[in-house]
Short mmCIF file of C-alpha atoms in Angstrom, two decimals:
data_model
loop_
_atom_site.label_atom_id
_atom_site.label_comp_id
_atom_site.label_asym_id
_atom_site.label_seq_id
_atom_site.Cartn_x
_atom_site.Cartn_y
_atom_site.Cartn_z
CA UNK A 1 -10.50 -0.59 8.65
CA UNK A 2 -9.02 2.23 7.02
CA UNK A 3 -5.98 2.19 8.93
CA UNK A 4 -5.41 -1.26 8.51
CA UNK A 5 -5.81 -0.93 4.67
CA UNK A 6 -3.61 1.95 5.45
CA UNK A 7 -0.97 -0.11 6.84
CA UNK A 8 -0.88 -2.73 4.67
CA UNK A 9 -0.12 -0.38 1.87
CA UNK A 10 2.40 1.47 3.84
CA UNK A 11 4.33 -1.79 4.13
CA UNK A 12 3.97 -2.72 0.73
CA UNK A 13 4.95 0.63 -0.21
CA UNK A 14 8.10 0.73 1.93
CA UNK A 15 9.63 -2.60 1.17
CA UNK A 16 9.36 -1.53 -2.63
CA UNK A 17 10.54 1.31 -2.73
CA UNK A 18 13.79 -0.18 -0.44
CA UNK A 19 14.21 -3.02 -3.33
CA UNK A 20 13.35 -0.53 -5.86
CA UNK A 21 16.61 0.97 -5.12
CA UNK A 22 18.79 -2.32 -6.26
CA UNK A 23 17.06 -1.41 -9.72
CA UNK A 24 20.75 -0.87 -11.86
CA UNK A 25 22.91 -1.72 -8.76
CA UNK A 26 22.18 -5.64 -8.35
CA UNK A 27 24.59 -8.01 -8.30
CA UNK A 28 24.54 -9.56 -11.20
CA UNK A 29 21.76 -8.84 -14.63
CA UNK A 30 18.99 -11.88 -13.92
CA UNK A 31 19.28 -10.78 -9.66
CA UNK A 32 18.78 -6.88 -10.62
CA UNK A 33 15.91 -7.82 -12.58
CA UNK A 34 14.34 -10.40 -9.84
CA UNK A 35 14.85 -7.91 -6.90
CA UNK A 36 13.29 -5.54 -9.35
CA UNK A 37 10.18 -7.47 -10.37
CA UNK A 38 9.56 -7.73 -6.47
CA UNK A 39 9.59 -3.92 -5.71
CA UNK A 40 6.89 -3.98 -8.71
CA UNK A 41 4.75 -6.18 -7.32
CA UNK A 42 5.32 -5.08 -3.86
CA UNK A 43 4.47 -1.22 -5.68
CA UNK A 44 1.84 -3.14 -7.12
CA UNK A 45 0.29 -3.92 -4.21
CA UNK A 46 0.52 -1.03 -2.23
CA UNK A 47 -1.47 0.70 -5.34
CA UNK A 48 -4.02 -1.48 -4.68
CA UNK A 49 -4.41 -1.01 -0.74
CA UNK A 50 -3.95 2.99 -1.30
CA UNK A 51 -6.90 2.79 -3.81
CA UNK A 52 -9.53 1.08 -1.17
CA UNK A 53 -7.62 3.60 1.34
CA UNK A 54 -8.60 6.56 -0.30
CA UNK A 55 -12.02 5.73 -0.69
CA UNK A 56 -12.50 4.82 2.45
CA UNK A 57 -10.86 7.94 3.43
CA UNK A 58 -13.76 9.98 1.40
CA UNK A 59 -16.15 8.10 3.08
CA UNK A 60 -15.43 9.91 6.22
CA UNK A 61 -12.59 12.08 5.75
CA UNK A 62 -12.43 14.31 8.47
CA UNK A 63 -12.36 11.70 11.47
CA UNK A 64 -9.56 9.47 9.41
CA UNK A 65 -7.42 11.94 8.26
CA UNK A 66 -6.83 14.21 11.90
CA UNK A 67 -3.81 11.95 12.70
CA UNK A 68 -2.12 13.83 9.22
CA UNK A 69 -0.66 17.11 9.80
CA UNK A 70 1.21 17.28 6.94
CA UNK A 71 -0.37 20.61 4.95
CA UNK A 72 0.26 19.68 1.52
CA UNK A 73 -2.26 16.69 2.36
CA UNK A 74 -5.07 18.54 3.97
CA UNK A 75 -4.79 21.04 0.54
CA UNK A 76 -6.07 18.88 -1.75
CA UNK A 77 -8.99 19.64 -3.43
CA UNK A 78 -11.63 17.57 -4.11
CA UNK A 79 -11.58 13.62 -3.01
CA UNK A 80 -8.26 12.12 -2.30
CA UNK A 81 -6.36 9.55 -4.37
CA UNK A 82 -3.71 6.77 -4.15
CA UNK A 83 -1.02 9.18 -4.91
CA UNK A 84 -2.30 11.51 -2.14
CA UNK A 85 -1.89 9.06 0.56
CA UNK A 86 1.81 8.33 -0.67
CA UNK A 87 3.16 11.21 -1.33
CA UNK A 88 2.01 13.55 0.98
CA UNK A 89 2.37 12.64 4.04
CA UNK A 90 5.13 12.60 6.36
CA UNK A 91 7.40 10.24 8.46
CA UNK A 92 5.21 10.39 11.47
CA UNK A 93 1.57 8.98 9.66
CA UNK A 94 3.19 6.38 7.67
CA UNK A 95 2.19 2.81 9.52
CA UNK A 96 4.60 0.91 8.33
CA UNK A 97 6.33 -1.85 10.37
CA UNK A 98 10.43 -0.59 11.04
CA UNK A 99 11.83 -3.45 9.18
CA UNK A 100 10.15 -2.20 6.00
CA UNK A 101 11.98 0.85 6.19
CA UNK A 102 16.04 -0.17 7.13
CA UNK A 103 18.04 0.63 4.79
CA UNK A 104 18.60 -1.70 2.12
CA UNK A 105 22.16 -2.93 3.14
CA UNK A 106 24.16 -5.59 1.50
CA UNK A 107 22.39 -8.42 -0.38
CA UNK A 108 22.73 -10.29 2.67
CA UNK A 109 20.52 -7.80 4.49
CA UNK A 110 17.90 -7.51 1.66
CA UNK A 111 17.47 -10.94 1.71
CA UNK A 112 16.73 -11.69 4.99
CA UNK A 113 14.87 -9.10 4.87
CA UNK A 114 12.73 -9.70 2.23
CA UNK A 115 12.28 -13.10 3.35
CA UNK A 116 11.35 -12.32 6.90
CA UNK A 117 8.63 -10.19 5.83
CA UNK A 118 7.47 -12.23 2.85
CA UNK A 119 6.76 -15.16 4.85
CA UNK A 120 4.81 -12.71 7.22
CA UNK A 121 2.67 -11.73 4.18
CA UNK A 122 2.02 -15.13 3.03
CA UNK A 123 0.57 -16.13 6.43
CA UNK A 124 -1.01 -12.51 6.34
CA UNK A 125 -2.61 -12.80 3.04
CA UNK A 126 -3.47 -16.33 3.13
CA UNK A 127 -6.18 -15.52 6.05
CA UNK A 128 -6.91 -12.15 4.79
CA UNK A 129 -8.20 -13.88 1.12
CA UNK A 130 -11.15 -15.00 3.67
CA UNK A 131 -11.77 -11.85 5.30
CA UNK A 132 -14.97 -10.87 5.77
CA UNK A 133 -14.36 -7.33 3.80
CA UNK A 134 -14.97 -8.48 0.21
CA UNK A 135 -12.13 -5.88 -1.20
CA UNK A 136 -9.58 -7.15 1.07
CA UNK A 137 -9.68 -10.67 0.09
CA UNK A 138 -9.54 -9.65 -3.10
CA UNK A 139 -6.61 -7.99 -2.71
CA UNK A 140 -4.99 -10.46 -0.82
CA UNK A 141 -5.89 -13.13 -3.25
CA UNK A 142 -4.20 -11.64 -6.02
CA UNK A 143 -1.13 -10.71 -4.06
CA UNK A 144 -0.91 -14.08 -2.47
CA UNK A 145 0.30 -15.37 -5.91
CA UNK A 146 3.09 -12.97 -5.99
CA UNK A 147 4.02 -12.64 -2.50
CA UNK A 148 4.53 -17.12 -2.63
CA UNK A 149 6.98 -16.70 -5.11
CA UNK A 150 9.03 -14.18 -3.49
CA UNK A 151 8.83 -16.47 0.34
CA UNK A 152 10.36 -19.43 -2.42
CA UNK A 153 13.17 -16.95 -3.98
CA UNK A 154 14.21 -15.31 -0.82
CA UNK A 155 14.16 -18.31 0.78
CA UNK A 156 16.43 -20.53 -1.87
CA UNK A 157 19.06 -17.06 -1.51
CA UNK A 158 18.94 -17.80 2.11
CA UNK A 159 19.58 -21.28 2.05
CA UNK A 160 22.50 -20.63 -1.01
CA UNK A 161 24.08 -17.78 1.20
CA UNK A 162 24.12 -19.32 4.82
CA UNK A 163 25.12 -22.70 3.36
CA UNK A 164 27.32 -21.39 0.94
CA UNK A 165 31.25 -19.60 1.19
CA UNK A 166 32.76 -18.52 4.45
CA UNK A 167 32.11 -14.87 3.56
CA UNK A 168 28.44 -15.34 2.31
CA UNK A 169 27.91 -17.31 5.91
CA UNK A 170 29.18 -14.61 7.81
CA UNK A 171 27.31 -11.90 5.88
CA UNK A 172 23.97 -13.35 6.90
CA UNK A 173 24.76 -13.87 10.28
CA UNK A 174 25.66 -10.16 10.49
CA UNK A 175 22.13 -9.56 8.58
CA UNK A 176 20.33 -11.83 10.82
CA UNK A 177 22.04 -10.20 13.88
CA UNK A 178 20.87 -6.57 12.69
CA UNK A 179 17.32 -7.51 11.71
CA UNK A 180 16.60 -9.53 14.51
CA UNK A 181 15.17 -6.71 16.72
CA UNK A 182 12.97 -5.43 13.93
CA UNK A 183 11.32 -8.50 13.89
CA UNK A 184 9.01 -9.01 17.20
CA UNK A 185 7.12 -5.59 15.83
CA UNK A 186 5.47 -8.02 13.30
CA UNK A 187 3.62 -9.96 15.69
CA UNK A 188 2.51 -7.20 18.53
CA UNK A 189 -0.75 -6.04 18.00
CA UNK A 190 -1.24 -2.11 17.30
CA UNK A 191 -4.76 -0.63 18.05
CA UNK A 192 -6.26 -0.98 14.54
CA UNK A 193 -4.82 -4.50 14.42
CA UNK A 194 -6.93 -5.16 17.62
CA UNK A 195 -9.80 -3.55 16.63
CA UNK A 196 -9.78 -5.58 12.95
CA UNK A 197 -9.23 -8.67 15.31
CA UNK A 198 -12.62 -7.82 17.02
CA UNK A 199 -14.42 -7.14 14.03
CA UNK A 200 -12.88 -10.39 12.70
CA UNK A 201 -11.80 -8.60 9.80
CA UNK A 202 -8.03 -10.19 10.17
CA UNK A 203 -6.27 -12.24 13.22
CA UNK A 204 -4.49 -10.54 15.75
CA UNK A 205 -0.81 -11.19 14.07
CA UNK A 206 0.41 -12.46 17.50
CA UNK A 207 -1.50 -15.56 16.00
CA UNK A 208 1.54 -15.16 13.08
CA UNK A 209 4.26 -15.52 15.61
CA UNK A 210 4.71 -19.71 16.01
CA UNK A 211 3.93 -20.27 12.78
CA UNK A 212 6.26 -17.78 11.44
CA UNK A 213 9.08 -19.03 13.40
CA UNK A 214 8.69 -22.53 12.68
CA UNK A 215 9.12 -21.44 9.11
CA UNK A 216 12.12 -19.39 9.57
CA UNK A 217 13.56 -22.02 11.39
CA UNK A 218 13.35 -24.30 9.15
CA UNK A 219 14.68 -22.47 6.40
CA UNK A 220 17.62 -21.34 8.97
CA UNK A 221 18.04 -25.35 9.62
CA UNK A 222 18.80 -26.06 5.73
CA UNK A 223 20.70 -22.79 5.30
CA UNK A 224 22.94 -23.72 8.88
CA UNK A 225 22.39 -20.52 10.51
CA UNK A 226 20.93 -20.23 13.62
CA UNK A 227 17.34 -18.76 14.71
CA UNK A 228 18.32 -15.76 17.59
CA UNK A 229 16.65 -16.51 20.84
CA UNK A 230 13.68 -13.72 20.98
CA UNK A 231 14.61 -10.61 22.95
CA UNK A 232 14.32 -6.91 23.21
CA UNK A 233 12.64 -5.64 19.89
CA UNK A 234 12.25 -2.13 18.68
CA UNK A 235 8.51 -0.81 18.18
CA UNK A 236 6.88 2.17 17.06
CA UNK A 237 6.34 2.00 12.94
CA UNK A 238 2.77 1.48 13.52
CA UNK A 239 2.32 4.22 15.60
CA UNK A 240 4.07 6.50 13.42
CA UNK A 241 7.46 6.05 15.31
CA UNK A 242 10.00 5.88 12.91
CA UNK A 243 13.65 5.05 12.50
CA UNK A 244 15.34 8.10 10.83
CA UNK A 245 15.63 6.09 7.65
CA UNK A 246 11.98 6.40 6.57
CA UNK A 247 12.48 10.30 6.68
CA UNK A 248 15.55 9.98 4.01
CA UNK A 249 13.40 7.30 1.97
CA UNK A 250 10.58 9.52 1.96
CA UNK A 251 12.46 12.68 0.90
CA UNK A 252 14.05 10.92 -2.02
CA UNK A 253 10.42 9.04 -3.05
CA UNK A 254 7.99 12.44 -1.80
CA UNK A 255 11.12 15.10 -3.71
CA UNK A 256 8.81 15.38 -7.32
CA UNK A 257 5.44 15.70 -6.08
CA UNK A 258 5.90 18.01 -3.21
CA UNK A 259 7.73 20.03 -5.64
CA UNK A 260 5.26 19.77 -8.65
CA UNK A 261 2.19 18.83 -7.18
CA UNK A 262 0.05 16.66 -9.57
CA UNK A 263 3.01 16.65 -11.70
CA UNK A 264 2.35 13.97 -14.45
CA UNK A 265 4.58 12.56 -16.61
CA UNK B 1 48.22 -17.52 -14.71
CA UNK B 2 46.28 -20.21 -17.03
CA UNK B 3 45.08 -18.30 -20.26
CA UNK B 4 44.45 -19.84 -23.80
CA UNK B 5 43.08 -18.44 -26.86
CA UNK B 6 39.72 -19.44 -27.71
CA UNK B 7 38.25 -18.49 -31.30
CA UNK B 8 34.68 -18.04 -30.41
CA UNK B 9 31.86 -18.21 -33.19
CA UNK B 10 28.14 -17.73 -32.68
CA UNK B 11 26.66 -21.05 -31.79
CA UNK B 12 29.72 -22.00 -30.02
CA UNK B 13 29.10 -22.42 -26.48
CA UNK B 14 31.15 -23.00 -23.44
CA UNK B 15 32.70 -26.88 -24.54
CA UNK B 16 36.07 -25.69 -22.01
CA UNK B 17 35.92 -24.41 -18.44
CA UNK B 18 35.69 -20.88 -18.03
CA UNK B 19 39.27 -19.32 -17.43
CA UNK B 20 39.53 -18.74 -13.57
CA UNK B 21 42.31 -16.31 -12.47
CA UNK B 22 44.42 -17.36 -9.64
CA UNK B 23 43.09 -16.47 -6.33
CA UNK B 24 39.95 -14.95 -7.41
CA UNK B 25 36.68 -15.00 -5.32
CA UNK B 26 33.84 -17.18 -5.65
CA UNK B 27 31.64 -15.02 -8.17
CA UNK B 28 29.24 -14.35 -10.97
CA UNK B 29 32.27 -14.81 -13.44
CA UNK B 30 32.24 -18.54 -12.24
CA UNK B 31 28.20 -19.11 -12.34
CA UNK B 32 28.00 -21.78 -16.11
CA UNK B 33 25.87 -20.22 -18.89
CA UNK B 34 22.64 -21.82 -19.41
CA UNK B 35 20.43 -22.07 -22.51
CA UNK B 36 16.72 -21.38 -21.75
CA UNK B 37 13.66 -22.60 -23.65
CA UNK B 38 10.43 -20.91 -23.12
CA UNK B 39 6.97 -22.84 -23.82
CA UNK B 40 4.38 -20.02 -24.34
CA UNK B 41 1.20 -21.80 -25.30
CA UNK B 42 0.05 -25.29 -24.44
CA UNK B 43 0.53 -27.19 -27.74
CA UNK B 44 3.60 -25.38 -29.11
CA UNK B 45 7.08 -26.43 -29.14
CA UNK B 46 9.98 -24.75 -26.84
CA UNK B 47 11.91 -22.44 -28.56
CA UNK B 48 14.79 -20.92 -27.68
CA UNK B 49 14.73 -17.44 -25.99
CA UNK B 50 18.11 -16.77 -25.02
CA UNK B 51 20.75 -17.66 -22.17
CA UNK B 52 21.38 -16.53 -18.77
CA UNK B 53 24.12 -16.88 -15.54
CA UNK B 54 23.31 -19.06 -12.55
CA UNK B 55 24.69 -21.21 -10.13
CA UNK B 56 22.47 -24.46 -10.37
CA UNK B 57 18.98 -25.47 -12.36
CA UNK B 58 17.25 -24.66 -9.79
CA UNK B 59 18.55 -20.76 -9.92
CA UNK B 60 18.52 -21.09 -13.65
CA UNK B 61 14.72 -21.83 -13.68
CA UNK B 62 14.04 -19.28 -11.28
CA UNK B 63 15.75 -16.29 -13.27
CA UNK B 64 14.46 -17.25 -16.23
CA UNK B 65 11.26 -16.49 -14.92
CA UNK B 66 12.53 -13.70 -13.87
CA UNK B 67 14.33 -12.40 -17.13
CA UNK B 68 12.08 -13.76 -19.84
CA UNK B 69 8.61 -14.64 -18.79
CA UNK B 70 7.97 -10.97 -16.93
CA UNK B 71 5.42 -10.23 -20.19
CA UNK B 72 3.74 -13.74 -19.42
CA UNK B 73 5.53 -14.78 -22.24
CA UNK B 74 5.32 -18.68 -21.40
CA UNK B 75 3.83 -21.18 -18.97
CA UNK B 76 6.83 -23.64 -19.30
CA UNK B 77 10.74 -23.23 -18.91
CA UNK B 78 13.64 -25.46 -19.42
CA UNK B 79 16.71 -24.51 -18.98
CA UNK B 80 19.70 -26.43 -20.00
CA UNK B 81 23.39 -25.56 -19.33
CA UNK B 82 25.12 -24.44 -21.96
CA UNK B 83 27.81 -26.54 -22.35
CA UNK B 84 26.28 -29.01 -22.99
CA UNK B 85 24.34 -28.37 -26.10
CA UNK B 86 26.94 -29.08 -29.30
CA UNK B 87 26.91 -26.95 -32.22
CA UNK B 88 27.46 -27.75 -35.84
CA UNK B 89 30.87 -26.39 -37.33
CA UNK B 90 30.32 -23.26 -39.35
CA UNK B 91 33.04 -24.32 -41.76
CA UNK B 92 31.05 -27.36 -42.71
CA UNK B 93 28.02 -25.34 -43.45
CA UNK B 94 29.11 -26.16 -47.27
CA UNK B 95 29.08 -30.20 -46.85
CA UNK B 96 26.39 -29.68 -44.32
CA UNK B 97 23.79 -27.81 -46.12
CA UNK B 98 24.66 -27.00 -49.81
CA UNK B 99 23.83 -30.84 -51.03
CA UNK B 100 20.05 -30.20 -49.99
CA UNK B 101 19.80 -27.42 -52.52
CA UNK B 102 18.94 -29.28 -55.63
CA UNK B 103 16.18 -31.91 -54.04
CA UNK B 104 13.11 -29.80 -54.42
CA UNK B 105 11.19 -33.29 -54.23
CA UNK B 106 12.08 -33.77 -50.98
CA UNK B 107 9.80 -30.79 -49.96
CA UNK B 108 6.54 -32.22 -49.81
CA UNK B 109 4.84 -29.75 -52.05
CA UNK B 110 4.04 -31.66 -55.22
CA UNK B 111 0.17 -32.64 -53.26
CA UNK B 112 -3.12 -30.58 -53.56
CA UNK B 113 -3.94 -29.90 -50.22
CA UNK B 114 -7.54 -29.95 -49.39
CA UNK B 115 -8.95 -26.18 -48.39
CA UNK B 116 -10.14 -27.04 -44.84
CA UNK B 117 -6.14 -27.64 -44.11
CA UNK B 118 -5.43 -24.26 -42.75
CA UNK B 119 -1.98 -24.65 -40.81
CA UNK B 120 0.11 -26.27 -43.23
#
């Protein structure tokens, strides 16, 4: 359980921080402040899943923290915290899923994006509200709310940019086309997702897949772009395999409190 | 190029089409200006908040609840584009207004209210 928690924030985490970075640089005032109300909720919730992470993690700290070998972590004294879990480790025990991480791109690329893995939260979430861990649901309740609202804004800037000019069209395609093999990592079990399946904790997200791609489709049908066939997909976030952008996202995000621990503002 | 000289006052809003340069892209410059009204308790009026840039009602609903409900500052939004909400001339504020000055009786303060009356 603690490495799903773990995972869940990770994502969160991740995503954020990538649409944290359009904060100043979006496209227009009212989209700068959207994209940037979603990295805070998406922030948000990864608070919340570090939070039930690190106590779990005090509950039995030795056996869930030997994957880490990052030194700065295994140096703190005393229990760990949210901020702990975030900001020090590195690349390699993050548990994110690869399409969290890519870099942000154009607004093309952050929208599919950011749709593709919304509408894999909202069928995430709306199970996990019913989980049989109490703090979970909870968690996933609340973010449910949040997390509908960003499947029904990414999804109208999908429809308005694949149905809209010639360039806008051809953008997403190209977004689309890059994303694509990021995307079959959603629904492939890793171990803890197997284990939580068991445990009946969460469903195994293969479950995710059909749904998830009826969804898409349909969105893909309004916006006239087409769905790729499935293929070849990359793999790995979950096991700590990263793309080398996580390492650059994490340097920028990890720079103050490796170099001030427990600074505070 | 099309230009014309437009003397802008506050509370004048959009009534002509946004000059479009030749050969410029599709973008934010060509998005109408729309007026948005924020409800913030059940019972109260909208009141005007303030305006905003999008592309349809749809987009205009969804960024104001982006832009001006992030404090839960309402629970209902209309939006209404801009040009189409007509202003009073400022230079008739004299004929307009000024002839109200002198009719105190049509303010309807010449009754004892009872004490229970709180929100008058």
């Amino acid at each position: 359980m603690f490495h799903l928690t773990l995972h869940l924030a990770d994502d969160a985490l991740i995503i954020g921080h990538r649409n944290s970075e359009w904060t100043g640089h979006g496209p227009n005032l009212e989209q700068d402040i959207a994209i940037s109300n979603i990295a805070l909720d998406q922030i948000g919730q990864a608070r919340n899943f570090y939070q039930y992470a690190a106590e779990l993690c005090n509950n039995n700290r030795e056996a869930y923290t030997k994957f880490i070998s990052s030194p700065a972590f295994h140096q703190v004294s005393g229990p760990i915290d949210e901020d702990d879990l975030a900001y020090l480790r590195d690349a390699m025990e993050f548990r994110n899923h690869l399409l969290a991480e890519l870099k942000k791109g154009d607004w093309a690329v952050t929208i599919t994006r950011q749709f593709f893995i919304s509408l894999y939260q909202q069928l995430l979430y709306t199970d996990l509200q019913y989980s049989a861990d109490k703090r979970l649901a909870a968690i996933a309740e609340k973010s449910l709310k949040e997390v509908n609202y960003h499947v029904r804004w990414s999804g109208e800037w999908v429809i308005r940019l694949g149905d809209g000019t010639e360039e806008s069209h051809r953008r997403m395609e190209t977004a689309i086309d890059q994303l694509w093999p990021y995307v079959g990592e959603l629904f492939v079990p890793a171990d803890f997702q197997l284990e939580a399946a068991a445990s009946g904790l969460l469903k195994n997200p293969e479950y995710y897949r059909q749904p998830w791609l009826e969804k898409t489709g349909a969105a893909f049908e309004q916006a006239g772009l087409m769905l790729p066939a499935p293929n070849w997909y990359q793999k790995g976030g979950k096991q700590g395999i990263h793309t080398e952008h996580l390492g650059h996202l994490l340097a920028e995000m990890q720079y103050l409190q490796r170099s001030h621990p427990g600074a505070q503002w | 190029m099309k230009t014309f000289i437009q003397i802008q006052r506050y509370g004048d809003y959009g009534d002509r089409e946004p000059v479009k340069a030749e050969g410029a892209t599709q973008n934010q410059a060509d998005w109408p200006l729309w007026e948005v009204f924020i409800r913030s308790k059940m019972g109260l009026d909208h009141k005007h908040v303030g305006s905003l840039h999008a592309a349809d009602a749809q987009m205009a609903i969804e960024n104001a609840r982006d832009v001006y409900t992030r404090r839960q500052e309402g629970i209902s939004i209309w939006v209404v584009e801009s040009k189409y909400i007509h202003a009073s001339n400022p230079d008739e504020a004299a004929s307009f207004y000024d002839p109200a000055n002198d009719k105190v009786y049509r303010h309807p303060t010449f009754y004892d209210l009872p004490d229970e009356l709180k929100a008058m």
